[in-house]
Tab-separated table of C-alpha atoms in Angstrom:
chain	number	residue	atom	x	y	z
A	11	MET	CA	-18.358	10.681	-12.387
A	12	PRO	CA	-15.068	9.151	-14.106
A	13	LYS	CA	-14.990	5.209	-13.772
A	14	ILE	CA	-11.759	4.006	-11.923
A	15	LEU	CA	-10.670	0.240	-12.169
A	16	LEU	CA	-8.745	-0.687	-9.120
A	17	ALA	CA	-6.475	-3.829	-10.286
A	18	GLY	CA	-5.944	-5.734	-6.741
A	19	GLY	CA	-8.821	-3.341	-5.368
A	20	ALA	CA	-10.153	-5.536	-2.505
A	21	GLY	CA	-6.760	-6.181	-0.500
A	22	TYR	CA	-5.775	-3.848	2.350
A	23	ILE	CA	-4.853	-0.499	0.689
A	24	GLY	CA	-7.460	-1.132	-2.414
A	25	SER	CA	-10.374	-1.482	0.063
A	26	HIS	CA	-9.650	1.498	1.701
A	27	THR	CA	-9.119	3.590	-1.831
A	28	ALA	CA	-12.345	2.121	-3.106
A	29	VAL	CA	-14.003	3.979	0.088
A	30	GLU	CA	-12.398	7.426	-0.103
A	31	LEU	CA	-13.164	7.348	-4.446
A	32	LEU	CA	-17.034	6.160	-3.583
A	33	ASN	CA	-17.265	9.192	-1.008
A	34	THR	CA	-15.897	11.489	-3.187
A	35	GLY	CA	-18.407	10.572	-5.969
A	36	TYR	CA	-16.200	8.488	-8.078
A	37	GLU	CA	-17.645	5.009	-10.064
A	38	VAL	CA	-14.927	1.963	-8.523
A	39	ILE	CA	-14.400	-0.998	-10.591
A	40	VAL	CA	-12.228	-4.101	-8.841
A	41	ALA	CA	-10.422	-6.535	-10.284
A	42	ASP	CA	-9.029	-9.367	-7.803
A	43	ASN	CA	-7.917	-12.965	-7.803
A	44	TYR	CA	-8.243	-13.009	-3.872
A	45	SER	CA	-5.255	-14.602	-3.536
A	46	ASN	CA	-4.444	-12.298	-0.353
A	47	SER	CA	-7.711	-10.464	-0.068
A	48	SER	CA	-11.540	-11.234	0.252
A	49	SER	CA	-14.678	-10.394	-1.859
A	50	GLU	CA	-15.938	-9.658	1.773
A	51	ALA	CA	-13.941	-6.507	2.131
A	52	ILE	CA	-15.728	-5.474	-0.796
A	53	ARG	CA	-18.996	-6.229	0.511
A	54	ARG	CA	-18.374	-3.963	3.585
A	55	VAL	CA	-16.777	-1.681	1.146
A	56	GLU	CA	-20.566	-0.986	-0.044
A	57	LEU	CA	-22.082	-1.179	3.118
A	58	LEU	CA	-19.843	1.511	4.351
A	59	THR	CA	-20.314	3.891	1.502
A	60	SER	CA	-23.808	3.008	0.749
A	61	LYS	CA	-22.667	2.610	-2.802
A	62	SER	CA	-22.030	-0.370	-5.629
A	63	VAL	CA	-18.760	-1.480	-6.851
A	64	LYS	CA	-18.265	-3.650	-9.760
A	65	LEU	CA	-16.580	-6.551	-8.769
A	66	TYR	CA	-14.685	-8.993	-10.795
A	67	GLN	CA	-13.352	-11.911	-9.472
A	68	ALA	CA	-9.811	-12.036	-12.155
A	69	ASP	CA	-6.266	-12.113	-12.082
A	70	VAL	CA	-4.742	-9.510	-13.423
A	71	ARG	CA	-2.259	-11.326	-15.512
A	72	ASP	CA	-5.066	-12.783	-17.608
A	73	LYS	CA	-5.324	-10.354	-20.659
A	74	LYS	CA	-8.523	-12.126	-21.529
A	75	ALA	CA	-9.998	-11.564	-18.489
A	76	LEU	CA	-8.901	-7.848	-18.374
A	77	SER	CA	-10.277	-7.244	-21.829
A	78	GLU	CA	-13.715	-8.274	-20.753
A	79	ILE	CA	-13.419	-5.788	-18.113
A	80	PHE	CA	-12.127	-2.830	-20.212
A	81	SER	CA	-14.430	-3.755	-23.131
A	82	GLY	CA	-17.344	-3.773	-20.615
A	83	ASN	CA	-16.551	-0.312	-19.068
A	84	LYS	CA	-15.455	2.563	-20.187
A	85	ILE	CA	-12.199	3.224	-17.657
A	86	ASP	CA	-10.707	6.767	-17.397
A	87	ALA	CA	-7.905	5.388	-15.321
A	88	VAL	CA	-6.623	2.303	-13.386
A	89	ILE	CA	-5.171	2.317	-9.968
A	90	HIS	CA	-2.138	-0.634	-9.706
A	91	PHE	CA	-2.792	-2.434	-6.557
A	92	ALA	CA	-2.029	-5.936	-7.638
A	93	GLY	CA	1.131	-7.563	-6.492
A	94	LEU	CA	2.538	-10.019	-3.900
A	95	LYS	CA	4.365	-8.073	-1.264
A	96	ALA	CA	5.751	-10.046	1.648
A	97	VAL	CA	9.622	-9.232	1.613
A	98	GLY	CA	10.208	-12.622	3.183
A	99	GLU	CA	8.418	-14.654	0.748
A	100	SER	CA	10.138	-13.050	-2.103
A	101	VAL	CA	13.687	-14.027	-0.785
A	102	GLU	CA	12.350	-17.656	-0.573
A	103	LYS	CA	10.316	-17.137	-3.794
A	104	PRO	CA	11.813	-14.787	-6.310
A	105	ILE	CA	10.594	-16.432	-9.684
A	106	MET	CA	7.036	-16.278	-8.446
A	107	TYR	CA	7.461	-12.863	-7.484
A	108	TYR	CA	9.090	-11.506	-10.518
A	109	ARG	CA	6.596	-13.596	-12.532
A	110	ASN	CA	3.473	-12.327	-10.749
A	111	ASN	CA	4.358	-8.285	-10.157
A	112	ILE	CA	6.092	-7.885	-13.450
A	113	ASP	CA	3.298	-9.712	-15.877
A	114	THR	CA	0.545	-7.690	-13.952
A	115	THR	CA	1.683	-4.451	-14.975
A	116	LEU	CA	2.690	-5.731	-18.713
A	117	SER	CA	-0.867	-6.995	-19.163
A	118	LEU	CA	-2.372	-4.155	-17.763
A	119	LEU	CA	-0.309	-1.525	-19.623
A	120	GLU	CA	-1.101	-3.735	-23.188
A	121	THR	CA	-4.422	-3.974	-22.058
A	122	MET	CA	-4.783	-0.070	-21.456
A	123	GLN	CA	-2.866	0.433	-25.058
A	124	GLU	CA	-5.710	-1.547	-26.722
A	125	TYR	CA	-8.368	0.586	-25.573
A	126	GLY	CA	-7.087	3.641	-25.273
A	127	VAL	CA	-7.125	4.067	-21.587
A	128	LYS	CA	-4.115	6.779	-20.719
A	129	ASN	CA	-4.100	7.265	-17.052
A	130	ILE	CA	-2.420	4.851	-14.550
A	131	ILE	CA	-1.237	5.391	-11.067
A	132	PHE	CA	0.999	2.799	-9.608
A	133	SER	CA	1.444	1.429	-5.586
A	134	SER	CA	5.130	1.635	-5.711
A	135	SER	CA	7.270	1.586	-2.390
A	136	ALA	CA	9.887	3.066	-0.104
A	137	THR	CA	12.061	0.223	-0.616
A	138	VAL	CA	13.054	1.601	-4.216
A	139	TYR	CA	15.406	4.251	-2.486
A	140	GLY	CA	17.896	1.147	-1.458
A	141	GLU	CA	20.317	1.093	1.331
A	142	ALA	CA	22.723	4.104	0.218
A	143	ASN	CA	20.354	7.044	-0.270
A	144	PRO	CA	20.228	9.387	3.129
A	145	VAL	CA	17.002	9.779	4.869
A	146	PRO	CA	14.654	11.817	4.315
A	147	TYR	CA	13.999	10.270	1.076
A	148	LEU	CA	13.460	13.003	-1.708
A	149	GLU	CA	11.679	11.890	-5.137
A	150	THR	CA	14.398	13.269	-7.124
A	151	MET	CA	16.747	10.634	-5.503
A	152	LYS	CA	17.799	7.737	-7.983
A	153	ARG	CA	16.521	4.579	-7.156
A	154	GLY	CA	18.878	2.453	-5.285
A	155	ALA	CA	19.954	-1.059	-5.018
A	156	CYS	CA	17.024	-3.370	-3.347
A	157	THR	CA	17.488	-6.042	-0.800
A	158	ASN	CA	15.204	-8.430	-1.578
A	159	PRO	CA	13.056	-9.347	-4.732
A	160	TYR	CA	9.961	-7.667	-3.741
A	161	GLY	CA	11.703	-4.545	-3.655
A	162	TRP	CA	13.455	-4.975	-6.966
A	163	THR	CA	10.265	-5.891	-8.379
A	164	LYS	CA	8.910	-2.107	-7.515
A	165	SER	CA	11.960	-1.058	-8.852
A	166	MET	CA	11.844	-2.686	-12.244
A	167	MET	CA	8.144	-1.788	-12.722
A	168	GLU	CA	8.697	1.920	-12.387
A	169	GLN	CA	11.095	1.622	-14.807
A	170	ILE	CA	8.341	-0.344	-17.117
A	171	PHE	CA	6.107	2.732	-16.356
A	172	GLU	CA	8.663	5.501	-17.114
A	173	ASP	CA	9.544	4.018	-20.267
A	174	ALA	CA	6.250	3.195	-21.563
A	175	ALA	CA	5.535	6.779	-20.878
A	176	LYS	CA	8.226	7.974	-22.896
A	177	ALA	CA	7.511	5.829	-25.832
A	178	ASP	CA	3.560	6.989	-25.673
A	179	LYS	CA	3.272	10.719	-25.070
A	180	LYS	CA	-0.546	10.417	-23.999
A	181	LEU	CA	0.416	8.393	-21.423
A	182	SER	CA	0.345	9.668	-17.807
A	183	VAL	CA	1.688	8.056	-15.069
A	184	ILE	CA	1.950	8.441	-11.212
A	185	LEU	CA	4.348	6.680	-8.910
A	186	LEU	CA	3.071	6.551	-5.187
A	187	ARG	CA	6.181	5.556	-3.484
A	188	TYR	CA	4.663	4.197	0.234
A	189	PHE	CA	6.205	4.048	3.189
A	190	ASN	CA	4.644	2.106	6.261
A	191	PRO	CA	0.628	1.783	6.186
A	192	ILE	CA	-0.969	0.894	9.214
A	193	GLY	CA	-4.424	1.533	10.814
A	194	ALA	CA	-7.738	0.561	9.623
A	195	HIS	CA	-11.183	2.420	8.845
A	196	GLU	CA	-12.160	3.895	12.120
A	197	SER	CA	-15.685	1.651	11.721
A	198	GLY	CA	-13.439	-1.380	12.546
A	199	MET	CA	-15.119	-2.843	9.164
A	200	ILE	CA	-12.441	-3.085	6.890
A	201	GLY	CA	-8.303	-3.316	7.530
A	202	GLU	CA	-5.847	-5.520	7.289
A	203	ALA	CA	-6.517	-9.270	7.068
A	204	PRO	CA	-3.044	-10.943	6.256
A	205	GLN	CA	-2.970	-14.887	5.388
A	206	GLY	CA	-0.618	-16.806	7.923
A	207	ILE	CA	1.955	-15.363	10.084
A	208	PRO	CA	1.867	-11.613	9.317
A	209	ASN	CA	4.996	-10.060	7.842
A	210	ASN	CA	4.550	-6.622	9.044
A	211	LEU	CA	4.770	-4.761	12.349
A	212	MET	CA	1.368	-3.623	13.099
A	213	PRO	CA	-0.828	-6.916	12.226
A	214	TYR	CA	1.784	-8.803	14.445
A	215	VAL	CA	1.409	-6.771	17.518
A	216	THR	CA	-2.550	-6.901	16.994
A	217	GLN	CA	-2.575	-10.326	16.934
A	218	VAL	CA	-0.064	-10.668	20.108
A	219	ALA	CA	-2.675	-8.156	21.821
A	220	VAL	CA	-5.751	-10.267	21.035
A	221	GLY	CA	-3.927	-13.269	22.034
A	222	LYS	CA	-3.238	-15.222	18.430
A	223	ARG	CA	0.025	-15.157	18.859
A	224	GLU	CA	2.518	-15.381	22.103
A	225	CYS	CA	4.908	-12.876	21.875
A	226	LEU	CA	6.743	-10.148	19.275
A	227	THR	CA	10.244	-10.410	18.776
A	228	ILE	CA	11.467	-6.835	17.892
A	229	PHE	CA	14.764	-7.431	15.720
A	230	GLY	CA	17.797	-5.477	17.033
A	231	ASN	CA	17.915	-2.634	19.730
A	232	ASP	CA	21.302	-1.577	19.180
A	233	TYR	CA	20.876	0.436	15.975
A	234	PRO	CA	21.975	4.389	15.913
A	235	THR	CA	18.390	5.569	16.853
A	236	PRO	CA	17.263	7.313	19.803
A	237	ASP	CA	15.982	4.036	21.483
A	238	GLY	CA	17.986	1.400	19.585
A	239	THR	CA	15.261	-0.020	17.292
A	240	CYS	CA	14.827	0.642	13.879
A	241	THR	CA	12.576	3.708	12.883
A	242	ARG	CA	9.965	3.941	9.675
A	243	ASP	CA	7.448	6.288	8.496
A	244	TYR	CA	4.149	4.915	10.074
A	245	ILE	CA	1.072	6.196	7.935
A	246	HIS	CA	-2.543	5.816	8.277
A	247	VAL	CA	-4.277	4.084	5.630
A	248	VAL	CA	-6.827	6.421	5.661
A	249	ASP	CA	-4.596	9.081	4.786
A	250	LEU	CA	-2.739	6.936	2.297
A	251	ALA	CA	-5.884	6.354	0.599
A	252	LYS	CA	-6.856	10.029	0.430
A	253	GLY	CA	-3.695	10.076	-1.446
A	254	HIS	CA	-4.927	8.128	-4.352
A	255	VAL	CA	-8.024	10.445	-4.428
A	256	LYS	CA	-5.769	13.436	-4.934
A	257	ALA	CA	-3.794	11.678	-7.008
A	258	ILE	CA	-6.609	10.415	-9.192
A	259	GLU	CA	-7.804	14.216	-9.006
A	260	TYR	CA	-4.695	15.217	-10.535
A	261	ILE	CA	-3.932	12.723	-13.612
A	262	LEU	CA	-7.407	13.459	-14.949
A	263	ASP	CA	-6.539	16.957	-14.833
A	264	ASN	CA	-2.734	17.564	-15.887
A	265	HIS	CA	-0.723	14.974	-18.451
A	266	CYS	CA	1.976	13.800	-16.303
A	267	MET	CA	4.721	11.466	-15.229
A	268	GLU	CA	5.327	12.042	-11.823
A	269	ILE	CA	6.553	10.305	-8.352
A	270	PHE	CA	5.513	11.135	-5.217
A	271	ASN	CA	6.278	9.983	-1.631
A	272	LEU	CA	3.059	9.095	0.595
A	273	GLY	CA	4.601	9.362	4.174
A	274	THR	CA	4.092	11.458	6.902
A	275	GLY	CA	7.966	12.670	7.547
A	276	THR	CA	7.909	11.442	10.939
A	277	PRO	CA	10.080	8.495	11.856
A	278	TYR	CA	8.754	6.387	14.903
A	279	SER	CA	10.470	3.628	16.286
A	280	VAL	CA	9.653	-0.097	16.788
A	281	THR	CA	9.290	0.181	20.728
A	282	GLU	CA	7.309	3.448	20.441
A	283	ILE	CA	5.033	1.862	18.163
A	284	VAL	CA	4.691	-0.957	20.865
A	285	GLU	CA	4.128	1.164	23.560
A	286	THR	CA	1.702	3.628	22.266
A	287	PHE	CA	-0.143	1.017	21.200
A	288	GLU	CA	-0.224	-0.485	24.921
A	289	ARG	CA	-1.022	3.348	26.003
A	290	VAL	CA	-3.954	3.662	23.802
A	291	ASN	CA	-5.428	0.502	24.072
A	292	ASN	CA	-4.781	-0.198	27.564
A	293	VAL	CA	-3.703	-3.626	26.685
A	294	LYS	CA	-0.046	-5.735	27.089
A	295	VAL	CA	2.092	-6.638	24.176
A	296	ASN	CA	4.098	-9.748	25.200
A	297	HIS	CA	7.573	-8.419	23.298
A	298	VAL	CA	11.177	-9.550	23.481
A	299	TYR	CA	14.284	-8.294	21.543
A	300	GLY	CA	15.719	-10.398	18.933
A	301	ALA	CA	18.969	-10.221	16.958
A	302	ARG	CA	18.848	-7.650	13.721
A	303	ARG	CA	17.259	-9.072	10.707
A	304	ALA	CA	19.313	-9.312	7.549
A	305	GLY	CA	18.399	-6.292	5.113
A	306	ASP	CA	16.789	-4.150	7.765
A	307	LEU	CA	17.160	-0.383	7.823
A	308	ALA	CA	18.187	1.714	10.978
A	309	GLU	CA	16.220	4.687	9.439
A	310	CYS	CA	13.429	4.946	6.753
A	311	TYR	CA	11.347	7.932	6.203
A	312	ALA	CA	9.664	10.508	3.601
A	313	ASN	CA	10.401	14.053	2.612
A	314	ALA	CA	6.286	14.268	1.431
A	315	ASP	CA	6.680	17.927	0.541
A	316	LYS	CA	6.149	17.492	-3.081
A	317	ALA	CA	2.586	15.898	-2.417
A	318	LEU	CA	1.480	18.800	-0.633
A	319	LYS	CA	2.574	21.464	-2.886
A	320	VAL	CA	1.340	19.224	-6.166
A	321	LEU	CA	-1.815	17.427	-5.060
A	322	GLY	CA	-2.503	19.342	-1.944
A	323	TRP	CA	-2.272	16.412	0.267
A	324	LYS	CA	-0.687	15.615	3.641
A	325	THR	CA	-1.817	13.122	6.352
A	326	GLU	CA	-3.824	14.219	9.121
A	327	LYS	CA	-4.196	11.202	11.433
A	328	THR	CA	-1.354	10.734	14.633
A	329	LEU	CA	0.099	7.875	15.636
A	330	GLU	CA	-2.287	7.202	18.455
A	331	ASP	CA	-5.280	7.048	15.907
A	332	MET	CA	-3.203	4.543	14.091
A	333	CYS	CA	-2.829	2.216	17.292
A	334	ARG	CA	-6.164	2.780	18.112
A	335	ASP	CA	-8.039	2.332	14.792
A	336	SER	CA	-5.609	-1.213	14.188
A	337	TRP	CA	-6.675	-2.404	17.663
A	338	ASN	CA	-10.504	-1.717	16.865
A	339	TRP	CA	-10.379	-3.462	13.641
A	340	GLN	CA	-8.062	-6.340	15.022
A	341	LYS	CA	-10.441	-6.953	18.103
A	342	ASN	CA	-13.844	-6.804	16.428
A	343	ASN	CA	-12.606	-9.048	13.212
A	344	PRO	CA	-9.792	-11.400	15.196
A	345	ASP	CA	-10.163	-13.855	12.195
A	346	GLY	CA	-9.974	-10.940	9.555
A	347	TYR	CA	-13.001	-11.602	6.979
A	348	ILE	CA	-13.618	-14.814	8.015
């Protein structure tokens, strides 16, 4: 079976994708520097699948380390997850974000070129649609003005991939624009383990529920939405991981330069998430409403028709599944992988 390199594969989405790839029969190689991840996640991936993963502790910016990985393995395709991803931190440390995220991309592309690897899937984001595009977002829309350096790095990296594919006619690229991944593997063995204060809603909700944090602040309840709180397209991380398997199948069979939205196409409000979480898990989540947060859009959700039509992919899990699996992971692993 083909060998797939997961750059940044020990993280939240990478580890779940590793499980789905292994279960489908692919060989998986992971390169990760553990800056926001853990080798324990890959150990658990091996336990879940009864398959082994070739694991390298390596910074994806380091071309010498990448050369060792590429020279020692006949890699058929790369999935690029490696990057810093905290929006707030990117505003405080823009130079760090631009250096890290863009360097990983350039180092990967240069090393792929050197070793004749012609297939790459990039972990992009709905943030590239910016503020001006109307919802639901379509892949045909132009990239917009991003509201933070993290978003700009994704936008710039998409441009780099498009230019590289234009220049090298043999290079195949798929850009996967994620919406809001939440949930965890149903076993409760792998999940999201943010370092420090969570930047995303669901890990914050679960940490309040488990008693690690006192209270959740919902930023703004006066938006032009049904209940006044922001709406987002939340997608179960396992559905998202399966989208990567479909993308691998497609890229190995087709020369392409494609963009796909990976979302449910259904917007859920922040209040709806909290209330569903409380109901499904029979736990209380202390929360208060605060002022709006700068840069937050009222609505953000996908049109995912293209992924269904071209890749044969659609989401299968419900909001209840997302809430149940998030809690199952958190209550069994209150301190993440420690």
